[in-house]
Amino acid sequence: MTIIQSMHIPSDHVPLPNLSDQIGGDISHELRTPLTVIQVALDILSSGKLGNLSQQELRMVNIAISNVDRLMRLTNAIEGEPEAQTTFLSSEALAQLRLERDLKMALIRNEFTLCYQPIVSLKKYEILGFEVLLRWQHPELGTISPEQFIPLAEKSNLICDIGTWVLQTACHQLRTWQHQFPDDYHNLTISVNVSSRQLANCDLIVQVEQILQETGLKSRNLVLEVTESVMMENAVTAKKTLEKLQSLGVRVYIDDFGTGYSSLSRLCELPLNVLKIDRSFVQKLNSPNGKQVVQAITNLAHTLGLEVIAEGVETVEQFLKLQLLGCNQGQGYFFAKPLENYAVAKLLMNNCC
């Protein structure tokens, strides 16, 4: 599905001139800035100021100069006639460029919100914590799914700023609920997803410490969820960062387990507290193979001294089967859909009364 289709905007009716007017300047700026730097570098190389070049090197430099000149002419054309870009950019590409531009302003304009999905004990049927889910309410396009904007945030490196905001907002929110119900929810956890860029960021540890100190939240109440594939991208860095987080008292969950094809040897080395079984396996519990996979993951987790959370629990049959298989906790529509903060407060009030 294209971005245009997912926005429910027919491609034939995309207002191309308006999009061109809005982002033409952005496109030309993004092209002109690096091209100018490259032009200067190529001029210096071709002038011989850095030493004489071989014939082959000169040919490569001349080819590069020719290509840069063509791109610069294209930039001039865009600036002189914004609609010219429609000859080489599809409506889908224009929509994505607009989305990238708007994403940069979303934090400043307070367009992000958080929802919270309960994590429930399958034995005692009580709320143990909440997973934080990020939502973007675009002023014109409405709600945009994380599947659309998170990859854009990763690509543009905005994910670190967005991730910091999510972490700070989530910790503050849990602390607020603890103040509202001082005798009931000391052990509630708040689970925040962490991207590969955040995990590789040396400031993550400092940020976590600072946010915990500012909000007054205990480290044992904070959970950081990292997907299996993110952990495997750079296992050495991930291990060091996660060890430091655990030394602070922060719990670490591995999300979507079973979908990232990690080796068991690496998994055993990583500092973890919980495995989260991906919803795709929970949906296959009615099949023999699906049941065996869930049983195998649960047994593996228990062997490693880890707890297990099943994602995507939607029916009473799945709930009962997960209980029998020894799964500790679950989350999904069977318990509750993702809730806004006021709905969570109401839920907690009803549970403690």
mmCIF file of C-alpha atoms in Angstrom:
data_model
loop_
_atom_site.group_PDB
_atom_site.id
_atom_site.type_symbol
_atom_site.label_atom_id
_atom_site.label_comp_id
_atom_site.label_asym_id
_atom_site.label_seq_id
_atom_site.Cartn_x
_atom_site.Cartn_y
_atom_site.Cartn_z
ATOM 1 C CA MET A 1 0.000 0.000 0.000
ATOM 2 C CA THR A 2 1.376 3.403 -0.957
ATOM 3 C CA ILE A 3 1.406 6.415 1.329
ATOM 4 C CA ILE A 4 -1.293 8.046 -0.771
ATOM 5 C CA GLN A 5 -3.514 4.970 -0.537
ATOM 6 C CA SER A 6 -3.051 4.671 3.222
ATOM 7 C CA MET A 7 -4.091 8.286 3.598
ATOM 8 C CA HIS A 8 -7.274 7.550 1.632
ATOM 9 C CA ILE A 9 -6.445 10.274 -0.877
ATOM 10 C CA PRO A 10 -7.023 9.211 -4.525
ATOM 11 C CA SER A 11 -3.818 9.668 -6.499
ATOM 12 C CA ASP A 12 -5.706 11.399 -9.328
ATOM 13 C CA HIS A 13 -6.849 14.137 -6.969
ATOM 14 C CA VAL A 14 -3.585 14.943 -5.202
ATOM 15 C CA PRO A 15 -3.147 18.736 -5.271
ATOM 16 C CA LEU A 16 0.256 18.681 -6.960
ATOM 17 C CA PRO A 17 0.678 22.450 -7.349
ATOM 18 C CA ASN A 18 -0.011 22.973 -3.648
ATOM 19 C CA LEU A 19 2.458 20.285 -2.652
ATOM 20 C CA SER A 20 5.004 21.780 -5.034
ATOM 21 C CA ASP A 21 4.569 25.234 -3.584
ATOM 22 C CA GLN A 22 4.961 23.910 -0.046
ATOM 23 C CA ILE A 23 7.999 21.714 -0.507
ATOM 24 C CA GLY A 24 9.696 23.120 -3.601
ATOM 25 C CA GLY A 25 11.926 25.272 -1.441
ATOM 26 C CA ASP A 26 12.769 22.324 0.781
ATOM 27 C CA ILE A 27 13.782 20.170 -2.193
ATOM 28 C CA SER A 28 15.945 22.824 -3.783
ATOM 29 C CA HIS A 29 17.609 23.577 -0.447
ATOM 30 C CA GLU A 30 18.329 19.905 0.208
ATOM 31 C CA LEU A 31 19.908 19.638 -3.254
ATOM 32 C CA ARG A 32 21.765 22.952 -3.396
ATOM 33 C CA THR A 33 23.495 22.784 -0.007
ATOM 34 C CA PRO A 34 25.491 19.556 -0.539
ATOM 35 C CA LEU A 35 25.963 20.240 -4.267
ATOM 36 C CA THR A 36 27.689 23.547 -3.517
ATOM 37 C CA VAL A 37 30.103 21.827 -1.141
ATOM 38 C CA ILE A 38 30.791 19.091 -3.696
ATOM 39 C CA GLN A 39 31.392 21.641 -6.436
ATOM 40 C CA VAL A 40 34.029 23.412 -4.334
ATOM 41 C CA ALA A 41 35.754 20.126 -3.524
ATOM 42 C CA LEU A 42 35.783 19.053 -7.181
ATOM 43 C CA ASP A 43 37.161 22.443 -8.285
ATOM 44 C CA ILE A 44 40.012 22.072 -5.808
ATOM 45 C CA LEU A 45 40.758 18.548 -7.017
ATOM 46 C CA SER A 46 40.729 19.502 -10.689
ATOM 47 C CA SER A 47 42.897 22.578 -10.114
ATOM 48 C CA GLY A 48 45.839 20.471 -8.943
ATOM 49 C CA LYS A 49 46.196 22.334 -5.656
ATOM 50 C CA LEU A 50 46.165 19.017 -3.781
ATOM 51 C CA GLY A 51 48.635 17.381 -6.150
ATOM 52 C CA ASN A 52 48.585 16.113 -9.693
ATOM 53 C CA LEU A 53 45.942 13.537 -10.629
ATOM 54 C CA SER A 54 46.366 10.624 -12.975
ATOM 55 C CA GLN A 55 44.449 10.538 -16.258
ATOM 56 C CA GLN A 56 41.956 8.054 -14.804
ATOM 57 C CA GLU A 57 41.455 10.177 -11.698
ATOM 58 C CA LEU A 58 40.921 13.284 -13.858
ATOM 59 C CA ARG A 59 38.312 11.451 -15.922
ATOM 60 C CA MET A 60 36.471 10.459 -12.727
ATOM 61 C CA VAL A 61 36.576 14.034 -11.451
ATOM 62 C CA ASN A 62 35.277 15.373 -14.785
ATOM 63 C CA ILE A 63 32.401 12.868 -14.746
ATOM 64 C CA ALA A 64 31.542 13.946 -11.202
ATOM 65 C CA ILE A 65 31.660 17.638 -12.213
ATOM 66 C CA SER A 66 29.328 16.936 -15.138
ATOM 67 C CA ASN A 67 26.843 15.131 -12.909
ATOM 68 C CA VAL A 68 26.917 17.881 -10.299
ATOM 69 C CA ASP A 69 26.325 20.481 -13.002
ATOM 70 C CA ARG A 70 23.252 18.591 -14.221
ATOM 71 C CA LEU A 71 21.870 18.368 -10.681
ATOM 72 C CA MET A 72 22.539 22.061 -10.134
ATOM 73 C CA ARG A 73 20.595 22.903 -13.304
ATOM 74 C CA LEU A 74 17.754 20.791 -11.982
ATOM 75 C CA THR A 75 17.890 22.727 -8.700
ATOM 76 C CA ASN A 76 17.730 26.017 -10.605
ATOM 77 C CA ALA A 77 14.737 24.746 -12.549
ATOM 78 C CA ILE A 78 12.914 23.819 -9.351
ATOM 79 C CA GLU A 79 13.561 27.229 -7.837
ATOM 80 C CA GLY A 80 12.483 29.016 -11.009
ATOM 81 C CA GLU A 81 9.476 26.809 -11.679
ATOM 82 C CA PRO A 82 8.319 24.736 -8.662
ATOM 83 C CA GLU A 83 5.903 22.736 -10.785
ATOM 84 C CA ALA A 84 8.859 21.366 -12.755
ATOM 85 C CA GLN A 85 9.491 18.845 -9.979
ATOM 86 C CA THR A 86 6.288 17.022 -10.875
ATOM 87 C CA THR A 87 8.059 15.760 -13.997
ATOM 88 C CA PHE A 88 10.438 13.621 -11.954
ATOM 89 C CA LEU A 89 8.578 13.062 -8.659
ATOM 90 C CA SER A 90 5.431 10.951 -8.370
ATOM 91 C CA SER A 91 2.492 12.059 -6.258
ATOM 92 C CA GLU A 92 3.446 9.377 -3.724
ATOM 93 C CA ALA A 93 6.996 10.717 -3.495
ATOM 94 C CA LEU A 94 5.713 14.255 -3.035
ATOM 95 C CA ALA A 95 3.402 13.104 -0.259
ATOM 96 C CA GLN A 96 6.281 11.369 1.498
ATOM 97 C CA LEU A 97 8.471 14.466 1.236
ATOM 98 C CA ARG A 98 5.666 16.494 2.766
ATOM 99 C CA LEU A 99 5.327 13.951 5.561
ATOM 100 C CA GLU A 100 9.070 14.136 6.265
ATOM 101 C CA ARG A 101 8.899 17.914 6.435
ATOM 102 C CA ASP A 102 5.861 17.888 8.724
ATOM 103 C CA LEU A 103 7.456 15.277 10.979
ATOM 104 C CA LYS A 104 10.252 17.710 11.780
ATOM 105 C CA MET A 105 7.668 20.134 13.177
ATOM 106 C CA ALA A 106 5.443 17.593 14.928
ATOM 107 C CA LEU A 107 7.321 17.721 18.242
ATOM 108 C CA ILE A 108 7.380 21.516 18.276
ATOM 109 C CA ARG A 109 3.666 21.674 17.514
ATOM 110 C CA ASN A 110 2.752 19.079 20.181
ATOM 111 C CA GLU A 111 1.170 16.762 17.634
ATOM 112 C CA PHE A 112 2.375 13.561 19.299
ATOM 113 C CA THR A 113 0.345 11.774 21.947
ATOM 114 C CA LEU A 114 0.793 8.556 23.905
ATOM 115 C CA CYS A 115 -1.576 5.669 24.443
ATOM 116 C CA TYR A 116 -1.113 2.939 27.027
ATOM 117 C CA GLN A 117 -1.952 -0.760 26.662
ATOM 118 C CA PRO A 118 -2.253 -2.765 29.889
ATOM 119 C CA ILE A 119 0.034 -5.728 30.583
ATOM 120 C CA VAL A 120 -1.892 -8.222 32.709
ATOM 121 C CA SER A 121 -0.978 -11.150 34.930
ATOM 122 C CA LEU A 122 -2.482 -14.310 33.445
ATOM 123 C CA LYS A 123 -2.593 -15.882 36.903
ATOM 124 C CA LYS A 124 -4.012 -13.121 39.071
ATOM 125 C CA TYR A 125 -5.698 -11.165 36.258
ATOM 126 C CA GLU A 126 -4.343 -7.882 37.582
ATOM 127 C CA ILE A 127 -2.664 -5.001 35.797
ATOM 128 C CA LEU A 128 1.124 -5.129 36.119
ATOM 129 C CA GLY A 129 2.038 -2.266 33.836
ATOM 130 C CA PHE A 130 1.482 -0.506 30.517
ATOM 131 C CA GLU A 131 3.230 -0.450 27.172
ATOM 132 C CA VAL A 132 3.517 3.022 25.660
ATOM 133 C CA LEU A 133 2.337 3.453 22.068
ATOM 134 C CA LEU A 134 3.137 6.612 20.120
ATOM 135 C CA ARG A 135 0.486 8.358 18.003
ATOM 136 C CA TRP A 136 0.827 11.278 15.571
ATOM 137 C CA GLN A 137 -2.241 13.429 15.019
ATOM 138 C CA HIS A 138 -1.481 15.386 11.867
ATOM 139 C CA PRO A 139 -3.469 18.651 11.665
ATOM 140 C CA GLU A 140 -4.555 17.967 8.059
ATOM 141 C CA LEU A 141 -4.106 14.246 7.429
ATOM 142 C CA GLY A 142 -5.471 12.998 10.748
ATOM 143 C CA THR A 143 -3.973 10.060 12.609
ATOM 144 C CA ILE A 144 -0.820 8.695 10.970
ATOM 145 C CA SER A 145 0.230 5.210 11.976
ATOM 146 C CA PRO A 146 3.666 4.531 13.498
ATOM 147 C CA GLU A 147 4.348 2.152 10.604
ATOM 148 C CA GLN A 148 4.447 5.233 8.391
ATOM 149 C CA PHE A 149 6.294 7.809 10.441
ATOM 150 C CA ILE A 150 8.714 5.763 12.575
ATOM 151 C CA PRO A 151 10.803 4.696 9.521
ATOM 152 C CA LEU A 152 10.901 8.353 8.454
ATOM 153 C CA ALA A 153 12.032 9.349 11.936
ATOM 154 C CA GLU A 154 14.749 6.678 11.833
ATOM 155 C CA LYS A 155 15.891 7.863 8.420
ATOM 156 C CA SER A 156 16.099 11.531 9.401
ATOM 157 C CA ASN A 157 17.594 10.844 12.856
ATOM 158 C CA LEU A 158 14.599 12.505 14.514
ATOM 159 C CA ILE A 159 13.981 9.257 16.361
ATOM 160 C CA CYS A 160 16.354 10.230 19.179
ATOM 161 C CA ASP A 161 14.483 13.469 19.931
ATOM 162 C CA ILE A 162 11.118 11.744 19.625
ATOM 163 C CA GLY A 163 12.328 8.852 21.777
ATOM 164 C CA THR A 164 13.497 11.207 24.502
ATOM 165 C CA TRP A 165 10.111 12.947 24.512
ATOM 166 C CA VAL A 166 8.287 9.604 24.747
ATOM 167 C CA LEU A 167 10.502 8.437 27.602
ATOM 168 C CA GLN A 168 10.087 11.642 29.568
ATOM 169 C CA THR A 169 6.318 11.874 28.993
ATOM 170 C CA ALA A 170 5.727 8.218 29.881
ATOM 171 C CA CYS A 171 7.732 8.389 33.111
ATOM 172 C CA HIS A 172 5.973 11.580 34.137
ATOM 173 C CA GLN A 173 2.594 9.999 33.410
ATOM 174 C CA LEU A 174 3.253 6.901 35.509
ATOM 175 C CA ARG A 175 4.463 9.077 38.360
ATOM 176 C CA THR A 176 1.230 11.076 38.093
ATOM 177 C CA TRP A 177 -0.849 7.889 38.415
ATOM 178 C CA GLN A 178 1.204 6.848 41.427
ATOM 179 C CA HIS A 179 0.421 10.178 43.072
ATOM 180 C CA GLN A 180 -3.268 9.733 42.253
ATOM 181 C CA PHE A 181 -3.356 6.257 43.825
ATOM 182 C CA PRO A 182 -0.587 6.323 46.465
ATOM 183 C CA ASP A 183 -1.576 3.085 48.177
ATOM 184 C CA ASP A 184 -2.139 0.795 45.203
ATOM 185 C CA TYR A 185 0.275 1.058 42.279
ATOM 186 C CA HIS A 186 3.852 1.289 43.553
ATOM 187 C CA ASN A 187 4.926 -1.654 41.395
ATOM 188 C CA LEU A 188 3.321 -0.627 38.103
ATOM 189 C CA THR A 189 5.755 -0.564 35.192
ATOM 190 C CA ILE A 190 5.821 1.617 32.110
ATOM 191 C CA SER A 191 7.325 0.030 28.964
ATOM 192 C CA VAL A 192 8.944 2.262 26.345
ATOM 193 C CA ASN A 193 10.237 1.031 22.989
ATOM 194 C CA VAL A 194 13.830 1.907 22.135
ATOM 195 C CA SER A 195 15.145 2.123 18.568
ATOM 196 C CA SER A 196 18.536 1.004 17.307
ATOM 197 C CA ARG A 197 19.693 4.622 17.039
ATOM 198 C CA GLN A 198 18.750 5.296 20.644
ATOM 199 C CA LEU A 199 20.468 2.126 21.799
ATOM 200 C CA ALA A 200 23.653 3.186 20.003
ATOM 201 C CA ASN A 201 23.433 6.707 21.417
ATOM 202 C CA CYS A 202 25.916 7.168 24.237
ATOM 203 C CA ASP A 203 23.535 9.714 25.838
ATOM 204 C CA LEU A 204 20.763 7.162 26.440
ATOM 205 C CA ILE A 205 22.082 6.177 29.871
ATOM 206 C CA VAL A 206 22.450 9.812 30.917
ATOM 207 C CA GLN A 207 18.969 10.612 29.605
ATOM 208 C CA VAL A 208 17.403 7.739 31.548
ATOM 209 C CA GLU A 209 19.163 8.787 34.754
ATOM 210 C CA GLN A 210 18.140 12.411 34.297
ATOM 211 C CA ILE A 211 14.498 11.606 33.499
ATOM 212 C CA LEU A 212 14.190 9.271 36.483
ATOM 213 C CA GLN A 213 15.638 11.955 38.725
ATOM 214 C CA GLU A 214 13.406 14.713 37.309
ATOM 215 C CA THR A 215 10.189 12.710 37.495
ATOM 216 C CA GLY A 216 10.944 10.930 40.770
ATOM 217 C CA LEU A 217 10.076 7.563 39.222
ATOM 218 C CA LYS A 218 11.896 4.540 40.627
ATOM 219 C CA SER A 219 14.122 2.727 38.157
ATOM 220 C CA ARG A 220 12.338 -0.566 38.863
ATOM 221 C CA ASN A 221 9.161 0.959 37.391
ATOM 222 C CA LEU A 222 10.773 1.652 34.023
ATOM 223 C CA VAL A 223 10.995 -0.949 31.268
ATOM 224 C CA LEU A 224 12.826 -0.477 27.975
ATOM 225 C CA GLU A 225 11.675 -2.722 25.147
ATOM 226 C CA VAL A 226 14.087 -3.557 22.340
ATOM 227 C CA THR A 227 13.201 -5.703 19.360
ATOM 228 C CA GLU A 228 15.170 -8.828 18.614
ATOM 229 C CA SER A 229 16.463 -7.439 15.311
ATOM 230 C CA VAL A 230 17.667 -4.209 16.979
ATOM 231 C CA MET A 231 19.615 -6.211 19.531
ATOM 232 C CA MET A 232 21.264 -8.256 16.813
ATOM 233 C CA GLU A 233 22.264 -5.241 14.697
ATOM 234 C CA ASN A 234 25.109 -4.473 17.070
ATOM 235 C CA ALA A 235 25.144 -7.070 19.796
ATOM 236 C CA VAL A 236 28.326 -5.755 21.441
ATOM 237 C CA THR A 237 27.055 -2.179 21.829
ATOM 238 C CA ALA A 238 23.602 -3.409 22.799
ATOM 239 C CA LYS A 239 24.998 -5.640 25.506
ATOM 240 C CA LYS A 240 27.071 -2.842 27.067
ATOM 241 C CA THR A 241 24.176 -0.379 27.023
ATOM 242 C CA LEU A 242 21.662 -2.869 28.407
ATOM 243 C CA GLU A 243 24.055 -3.912 31.166
ATOM 244 C CA LYS A 244 24.391 -0.271 32.231
ATOM 245 C CA LEU A 245 20.620 0.141 32.190
ATOM 246 C CA GLN A 246 20.140 -2.948 34.324
ATOM 247 C CA SER A 247 22.761 -1.679 36.748
ATOM 248 C CA LEU A 248 20.514 1.351 37.242
ATOM 249 C CA GLY A 249 17.639 -0.986 38.081
ATOM 250 C CA VAL A 250 15.835 -0.527 34.747
ATOM 251 C CA ARG A 251 14.234 -3.688 33.361
ATOM 252 C CA VAL A 252 14.846 -4.818 29.772
ATOM 253 C CA TYR A 253 12.342 -6.682 27.596
ATOM 254 C CA ILE A 254 13.037 -8.221 24.199
ATOM 255 C CA ASP A 255 10.063 -7.446 21.970
ATOM 256 C CA ASP A 256 8.586 -9.490 19.100
ATOM 257 C CA PHE A 257 10.678 -12.502 20.048
ATOM 258 C CA GLY A 258 10.858 -15.190 17.388
ATOM 259 C CA THR A 259 10.747 -12.823 14.409
ATOM 260 C CA GLY A 260 14.356 -11.615 14.354
ATOM 261 C CA TYR A 261 16.234 -14.861 13.762
ATOM 262 C CA SER A 262 18.769 -14.258 16.500
ATOM 263 C CA SER A 263 21.185 -16.960 17.553
ATOM 264 C CA LEU A 264 20.569 -18.601 20.896
ATOM 265 C CA SER A 265 24.201 -18.085 21.889
ATOM 266 C CA ARG A 266 23.841 -14.312 21.536
ATOM 267 C CA LEU A 267 20.494 -14.339 23.258
ATOM 268 C CA CYS A 268 21.984 -16.093 26.277
ATOM 269 C CA GLU A 269 24.656 -13.420 26.570
ATOM 270 C CA LEU A 270 22.304 -10.419 26.533
ATOM 271 C CA PRO A 271 21.063 -8.919 29.816
ATOM 272 C CA LEU A 272 17.289 -9.414 29.699
ATOM 273 C CA ASN A 273 14.357 -9.737 32.084
ATOM 274 C CA VAL A 274 11.453 -10.714 29.844
ATOM 275 C CA LEU A 275 10.741 -12.259 26.431
ATOM 276 C CA LYS A 276 7.670 -10.966 24.640
ATOM 277 C CA ILE A 277 6.129 -13.514 22.288
ATOM 278 C CA ASP A 278 5.150 -11.905 19.003
ATOM 279 C CA ARG A 279 1.435 -11.705 18.269
ATOM 280 C CA SER A 280 1.870 -13.709 15.071
ATOM 281 C CA PHE A 281 2.611 -16.809 17.165
ATOM 282 C CA VAL A 282 -0.289 -16.158 19.544
ATOM 283 C CA GLN A 283 -2.657 -15.995 16.565
ATOM 284 C CA LYS A 284 -1.543 -19.510 15.552
ATOM 285 C CA LEU A 285 -2.207 -21.145 18.917
ATOM 286 C CA ASN A 286 -5.020 -23.224 17.418
ATOM 287 C CA SER A 287 -2.573 -25.029 15.128
ATOM 288 C CA PRO A 288 -0.254 -27.748 16.506
ATOM 289 C CA ASN A 289 2.859 -26.016 15.190
ATOM 290 C CA GLY A 290 1.811 -22.652 16.604
ATOM 291 C CA LYS A 291 1.197 -24.132 20.023
ATOM 292 C CA GLN A 292 4.577 -25.881 19.964
ATOM 293 C CA VAL A 293 6.387 -22.653 19.067
ATOM 294 C CA VAL A 294 4.776 -20.777 21.969
ATOM 295 C CA GLN A 295 5.575 -23.671 24.298
ATOM 296 C CA ALA A 296 9.199 -23.733 23.094
ATOM 297 C CA ILE A 297 9.665 -19.975 23.599
ATOM 298 C CA THR A 298 8.070 -20.168 27.048
ATOM 299 C CA ASN A 299 10.295 -23.097 28.072
ATOM 300 C CA LEU A 300 13.376 -21.307 26.735
ATOM 301 C CA ALA A 301 12.551 -18.167 28.684
ATOM 302 C CA HIS A 302 11.983 -20.069 31.913
ATOM 303 C CA THR A 303 15.235 -21.990 31.415
ATOM 304 C CA LEU A 304 17.052 -18.648 31.101
ATOM 305 C CA GLY A 305 15.302 -17.327 34.210
ATOM 306 C CA LEU A 306 13.133 -14.911 32.243
ATOM 307 C CA GLU A 307 9.443 -14.079 32.390
ATOM 308 C CA VAL A 308 7.178 -14.282 29.339
ATOM 309 C CA ILE A 309 4.619 -11.825 27.972
ATOM 310 C CA ALA A 310 2.327 -12.858 25.118
ATOM 311 C CA GLU A 311 1.309 -10.062 22.761
ATOM 312 C CA GLY A 312 -1.892 -9.859 20.765
ATOM 313 C CA VAL A 313 -4.154 -11.853 23.091
ATOM 314 C CA GLU A 314 -7.626 -11.393 21.635
ATOM 315 C CA THR A 315 -9.807 -14.338 22.720
ATOM 316 C CA VAL A 316 -10.615 -16.277 25.869
ATOM 317 C CA GLU A 317 -9.331 -19.428 24.142
ATOM 318 C CA GLN A 318 -5.916 -17.852 23.644
ATOM 319 C CA PHE A 319 -5.923 -16.631 27.228
ATOM 320 C CA LEU A 320 -6.628 -20.119 28.607
ATOM 321 C CA LYS A 321 -4.100 -21.835 26.350
ATOM 322 C CA LEU A 322 -1.377 -19.376 27.321
ATOM 323 C CA GLN A 323 -2.110 -20.055 30.978
ATOM 324 C CA LEU A 324 -1.718 -23.796 30.421
ATOM 325 C CA LEU A 325 1.542 -23.263 28.526
ATOM 326 C CA GLY A 326 3.032 -21.418 31.503
ATOM 327 C CA CYS A 327 2.994 -17.894 30.064
ATOM 328 C CA ASN A 328 3.182 -15.346 32.892
ATOM 329 C CA GLN A 329 1.661 -12.228 31.380
ATOM 330 C CA GLY A 330 -0.265 -11.000 28.372
ATOM 331 C CA GLN A 331 -1.486 -7.946 26.554
ATOM 332 C CA GLY A 332 -3.985 -7.451 23.772
ATOM 333 C CA TYR A 333 -7.556 -6.515 22.937
ATOM 334 C CA PHE A 334 -8.909 -9.314 25.148
ATOM 335 C CA PHE A 335 -7.819 -7.224 28.125
ATOM 336 C CA ALA A 336 -7.971 -3.695 26.689
ATOM 337 C CA LYS A 337 -7.197 -1.662 23.611
ATOM 338 C CA PRO A 338 -4.553 1.082 23.898
ATOM 339 C CA LEU A 339 -6.009 3.754 26.179
ATOM 340 C CA GLU A 340 -5.515 7.487 26.552
ATOM 341 C CA ASN A 341 -4.209 8.694 29.901
ATOM 342 C CA TYR A 342 -7.601 9.732 31.290
ATOM 343 C CA ALA A 343 -9.034 6.280 30.439
ATOM 344 C CA VAL A 344 -6.123 4.611 32.221
ATOM 345 C CA ALA A 345 -6.794 6.703 35.338
ATOM 346 C CA LYS A 346 -10.419 5.593 35.264
ATOM 347 C CA LEU A 347 -9.367 1.954 34.848
ATOM 348 C CA LEU A 348 -6.947 2.147 37.762
ATOM 349 C CA MET A 349 -9.582 3.797 39.936
ATOM 350 C CA ASN A 350 -12.060 1.005 39.204
ATOM 351 C CA ASN A 351 -9.445 -1.667 39.945
ATOM 352 C CA CYS A 352 -8.408 -0.288 43.304
ATOM 353 C CA CYS A 353 -11.938 0.287 44.561
#
